[in-house]
Tab-separated table of C-alpha atoms in Angstrom:
chain	number	residue	atom	x	y	z
A	298	SER	CA	13.229	5.841	-11.609
A	299	TYR	CA	10.374	3.318	-11.116
A	300	GLU	CA	6.368	3.444	-10.441
A	301	LEU	CA	3.490	2.080	-9.736
A	302	THR	CA	0.166	2.819	-10.553
A	303	GLN	CA	-2.901	3.015	-8.341
A	304	PRO	CA	-6.473	4.839	-8.800
A	305	PRO	CA	-6.654	7.297	-6.044
A	306	SER	CA	-9.884	6.114	-4.954
A	307	VAL	CA	-12.062	3.237	-4.790
A	308	SER	CA	-15.723	2.799	-3.918
A	309	VAL	CA	-17.659	0.133	-3.368
A	310	SER	CA	-21.142	-0.914	-1.852
A	311	PRO	CA	-21.008	-3.122	1.618
A	312	GLY	CA	-21.887	-6.670	0.714
A	313	GLN	CA	-19.956	-4.956	-2.770
A	314	THR	CA	-16.577	-6.469	-4.560
A	315	ALA	CA	-14.380	-3.494	-4.802
A	316	ARG	CA	-11.064	-4.257	-7.099
A	317	ILE	CA	-7.526	-1.916	-6.271
A	318	THR	CA	-5.717	-1.838	-9.929
A	319	CYS	CA	-1.631	-1.944	-10.240
A	320	SER	CA	0.301	-1.496	-12.672
A	321	GLY	CA	3.694	-1.304	-13.478
A	322	ASP	CA	6.550	-2.651	-15.792
A	323	ALA	CA	7.988	-4.974	-13.731
A	324	LEU	CA	5.641	-6.847	-12.131
A	325	PRO	CA	5.224	-9.769	-15.289
A	326	LYS	CA	8.711	-10.645	-13.108
A	327	LYS	CA	8.688	-9.672	-9.686
A	328	TYR	CA	6.095	-10.552	-6.580
A	329	THR	CA	3.329	-8.222	-5.595
A	330	TYR	CA	2.243	-6.908	-2.190
A	331	TRP	CA	-0.833	-5.531	-0.274
A	332	TYR	CA	-1.096	-3.016	2.747
A	333	GLN	CA	-3.968	-1.590	4.635
A	334	GLN	CA	-3.557	1.561	6.368
A	335	LYS	CA	-6.495	3.114	8.706
A	336	SER	CA	-6.406	6.407	9.728
A	337	GLY	CA	-3.706	7.368	12.539
A	338	GLN	CA	-2.306	3.244	12.018
A	339	ALA	CA	0.614	1.280	10.428
A	340	PRO	CA	0.547	-0.606	7.755
A	341	VAL	CA	-0.491	-4.072	7.631
A	342	LEU	CA	0.286	-6.930	5.602
A	343	VAL	CA	-3.358	-8.122	3.626
A	344	ILE	CA	-1.155	-10.024	0.805
A	345	TYR	CA	2.270	-11.335	-0.272
A	346	GLU	CA	3.944	-12.724	-3.316
A	347	ASP	CA	0.669	-11.911	-5.367
A	348	SER	CA	-1.814	-14.521	-4.087
A	349	LYS	CA	-0.672	-15.193	-0.559
A	350	ARG	CA	-2.706	-14.095	2.229
A	351	PRO	CA	-1.150	-13.551	5.649
A	352	SER	CA	-2.039	-15.678	8.496
A	353	GLY	CA	-5.037	-13.738	10.453
A	354	ILE	CA	-6.434	-11.476	7.622
A	355	PRO	CA	-9.717	-12.343	6.427
A	356	GLU	CA	-10.656	-14.626	3.622
A	357	ARG	CA	-12.779	-11.817	1.667
A	358	PHE	CA	-8.855	-10.238	1.108
A	359	SER	CA	-7.614	-11.706	-2.079
A	360	GLY	CA	-4.691	-10.872	-5.013
A	361	SER	CA	-4.321	-11.805	-7.995
A	362	SER	CA	-1.771	-10.927	-11.140
A	363	SER	CA	-1.154	-11.050	-14.310
A	364	GLY	CA	1.081	-9.229	-17.208
A	365	THR	CA	1.820	-5.830	-15.962
A	366	MET	CA	-1.296	-5.445	-13.801
A	367	ALA	CA	-1.939	-6.665	-10.392
A	368	THR	CA	-4.953	-6.815	-8.384
A	369	LEU	CA	-6.151	-7.003	-4.509
A	370	THR	CA	-10.061	-7.970	-4.681
A	371	ILE	CA	-11.884	-7.129	-1.909
A	372	SER	CA	-14.972	-9.451	-1.851
A	373	GLY	CA	-18.203	-8.736	-0.008
A	374	ALA	CA	-17.126	-5.878	1.590
A	375	GLN	CA	-16.935	-4.304	5.204
A	376	VAL	CA	-17.344	-1.135	6.365
A	377	GLU	CA	-14.167	-2.021	8.580
A	378	ASP	CA	-12.458	-2.282	4.996
A	379	GLU	CA	-12.354	1.048	4.988
A	380	ALA	CA	-8.358	2.542	4.543
A	381	ASP	CA	-6.482	3.032	2.155
A	382	TYR	CA	-4.296	0.352	-0.166
A	383	TYR	CA	-0.847	0.278	-0.887
A	384	CYS	CA	0.512	-1.823	-3.090
A	385	TYR	CA	4.573	-2.545	-3.402
A	386	SER	CA	7.346	-3.945	-5.955
A	387	THR	CA	10.650	-3.343	-6.785
A	388	ASP	CA	12.173	-2.599	-10.243
A	389	SER	CA	13.714	-5.453	-12.378
A	390	SER	CA	16.600	-5.091	-11.499
A	391	GLY	CA	15.563	-5.599	-7.823
A	392	ASN	CA	17.684	-2.630	-6.463
A	393	ARG	CA	14.386	0.398	-6.045
A	394	LYS	CA	12.055	-0.250	-3.716
A	395	VAL	CA	8.463	1.298	-4.936
A	396	PHE	CA	5.271	1.966	-3.087
A	397	GLY	CA	2.463	2.925	-5.482
A	398	GLY	CA	0.512	6.175	-4.807
A	399	GLY	CA	-2.504	4.661	-2.715
A	400	SER	CA	-6.219	3.731	-2.995
A	401	LYS	CA	-8.831	5.263	-0.893
A	402	VAL	CA	-11.880	2.663	-0.793
A	403	THR	CA	-14.605	3.974	1.010
A	404	VAL	CA	-17.416	1.565	1.292
A	405	LEU	CA	-20.830	3.078	1.460
B	708	ASP	CA	3.516	-10.663	19.243
B	709	VAL	CA	6.100	-9.228	16.966
B	710	GLN	CA	6.343	-5.639	18.575
B	711	LEU	CA	8.611	-2.746	16.648
B	712	VAL	CA	8.729	0.412	18.964
B	713	GLU	CA	10.474	3.646	17.112
B	714	SER	CA	11.943	6.594	18.894
B	715	GLY	CA	14.288	9.305	18.401
B	716	GLY	CA	12.349	11.863	16.625
B	717	GLY	CA	11.412	15.466	16.723
B	718	VAL	CA	12.168	19.157	15.438
B	719	VAL	CA	15.516	20.083	13.888
B	720	ARG	CA	16.248	22.963	11.586
B	721	PRO	CA	17.946	21.813	7.900
B	722	GLY	CA	21.113	21.122	7.432
B	723	GLY	CA	20.590	19.198	11.477
B	724	SER	CA	21.408	15.345	12.294
B	725	LEU	CA	18.706	13.304	14.222
B	726	ARG	CA	19.147	9.607	15.386
B	727	LEU	CA	16.308	7.401	15.353
B	728	SER	CA	16.499	4.044	17.161
B	729	CYS	CA	13.746	1.430	16.968
B	730	ALA	CA	13.570	-1.526	19.760
B	731	THR	CA	12.174	-5.141	18.505
B	732	SER	CA	10.687	-7.588	20.861
B	733	GLY	CA	8.629	-11.386	20.124
B	734	PHE	CA	10.925	-12.606	17.247
B	735	MET	CA	14.172	-14.100	16.884
B	736	PHE	CA	15.743	-10.469	16.002
B	737	ASP	CA	18.925	-11.315	13.720
B	738	ASP	CA	17.263	-13.920	11.996
B	739	TYR	CA	15.715	-10.843	9.635
B	740	GLY	CA	16.523	-7.790	8.183
B	741	MET	CA	15.363	-4.749	8.382
B	742	SER	CA	14.192	-1.095	6.901
B	743	TRP	CA	12.669	1.669	7.655
B	744	VAL	CA	9.416	3.198	5.081
B	745	ARG	CA	8.782	6.942	5.661
B	746	GLN	CA	5.573	8.382	5.637
B	747	VAL	CA	4.734	12.655	5.127
B	748	PRO	CA	1.401	12.715	7.109
B	749	GLY	CA	-1.289	12.279	5.026
B	750	LYS	CA	0.952	11.194	1.891
B	751	GLY	CA	1.696	7.833	0.679
B	752	LEU	CA	4.616	5.321	1.726
B	753	GLU	CA	8.870	6.087	0.766
B	754	TRP	CA	11.720	2.883	1.532
B	755	VAL	CA	14.473	5.185	2.550
B	756	SER	CA	16.508	2.131	4.092
B	757	GLY	CA	17.382	-1.500	4.725
B	758	ILE	CA	19.791	-4.287	6.096
B	759	SER	CA	20.694	-7.252	6.212
B	760	TRP	CA	20.478	-10.046	8.753
B	761	ASN	CA	24.040	-9.717	9.968
B	762	GLY	CA	24.645	-5.531	8.766
B	763	GLY	CA	26.704	-7.310	6.327
B	764	SER	CA	24.460	-5.641	3.004
B	765	THR	CA	22.431	-2.398	3.536
B	766	GLY	CA	20.708	-0.532	1.111
B	767	TYR	CA	19.558	3.057	0.183
B	768	ALA	CA	17.051	4.925	-1.545
B	769	ASP	CA	18.339	6.990	-3.996
B	770	SER	CA	17.300	10.634	-1.953
B	771	VAL	CA	18.788	10.227	1.136
B	772	LYS	CA	22.427	7.762	0.070
B	773	GLY	CA	24.574	9.829	1.599
B	774	ARG	CA	23.001	11.100	4.194
B	775	PHE	CA	21.446	8.237	5.971
B	776	THR	CA	22.943	5.352	7.539
B	777	ILE	CA	20.930	2.709	8.365
B	778	SER	CA	22.620	0.191	11.126
B	779	ARG	CA	22.052	-2.921	13.665
B	780	ASP	CA	22.412	-4.120	16.841
B	781	ASN	CA	21.858	-7.390	17.587
B	782	ALA	CA	22.817	-8.089	21.041
B	783	LYS	CA	19.841	-5.196	21.845
B	784	ASN	CA	17.154	-6.258	19.373
B	785	SER	CA	17.705	-3.290	17.983
B	786	LEU	CA	17.496	-1.211	14.546
B	787	TYR	CA	18.971	2.601	13.727
B	788	LEU	CA	18.986	4.881	11.813
B	789	GLU	CA	21.055	8.515	11.953
B	790	MET	CA	19.938	11.280	9.326
B	791	ASN	CA	22.944	13.850	9.105
B	792	SER	CA	22.014	17.209	6.463
B	793	LEU	CA	18.596	17.117	6.644
B	794	ARG	CA	16.368	18.167	4.548
B	795	VAL	CA	12.889	20.230	4.685
B	796	GLU	CA	11.954	17.731	2.549
B	797	ASP	CA	12.545	14.859	4.914
B	798	THR	CA	9.720	16.013	7.193
B	799	ALA	CA	7.717	12.873	7.493
B	800	LEU	CA	6.783	9.741	9.519
B	801	TYR	CA	9.690	7.120	9.893
B	802	HIS	CA	7.740	3.564	10.346
B	803	CYS	CA	10.638	0.875	11.717
B	804	ALA	CA	9.315	-2.765	9.174
B	805	ARG	CA	10.856	-5.831	9.699
B	806	ASN	CA	11.460	-7.760	5.729
B	807	GLY	CA	9.851	-10.302	5.179
B	808	GLY	CA	10.919	-13.783	4.403
B	809	GLY	CA	10.379	-16.068	1.089
B	810	ALA	CA	11.150	-15.234	-2.329
B	811	GLY	CA	10.818	-11.108	-2.250
B	812	TYR	CA	11.999	-7.839	-0.301
B	813	TYR	CA	8.777	-6.400	1.545
B	814	PHE	CA	8.064	-5.668	5.111
B	815	ASP	CA	5.557	-7.823	7.192
B	816	TYR	CA	5.299	-5.285	10.574
B	817	TRP	CA	5.560	-2.564	10.961
B	818	GLY	CA	5.507	0.080	14.067
B	819	GLN	CA	3.715	2.629	14.768
B	820	GLY	CA	5.926	4.901	13.671
B	821	THR	CA	8.508	8.319	15.161
B	822	LEU	CA	7.878	11.956	13.807
B	823	VAL	CA	10.410	14.006	12.441
B	824	THR	CA	9.781	17.814	11.415
B	825	VAL	CA	12.632	19.781	9.581
B	826	SER	CA	11.813	22.964	9.385
B	827	SER	CA	13.949	26.450	10.271
């Protein structure tokens, strides 16, 4: 089976930069997507196709991908950015749709 | 605004069945593929099943293959998930999600979910 690996938690001070990594063997060939999920809410797409930002998502959210690792960067993290963040992609065949285990971002 | 509203969740015994529904609005339903994604409370996300815009192509996670059936009614702007032979490990919040456009297979809008509890 295919897996995406994320750190369980990331802590950052307000105004500083948080980086969340996601590693997977198929990432050189497949796009990575990032979702933000606040407590009790549905997930929200914050980055698609490695580095594109949907309309309405603040510019402080950015994404990149190199080799087998993708990174979500929150530049100038705000208290309201506290949430669980999940990366998502597929295996090389496209048949298996997989989420990472999630990273809890704490801003304090 | 895109809206996805799930219903049909509840408590069911192991081996039982349940049918989930997702009512959609705010977009051209028959232009988009759709998916179901589930989440055990307090845990991570798991893709369950997906269906193409016209229902001609479907896919399932190995964990539900042969037990769950996804379908859609484009005239009613609705998505469904028929769940049979339910197991305790199927207990989760089931989200309906719209498949995004572009090159990859992903989900651009999500509903709040409907809770399915499988317990004896």
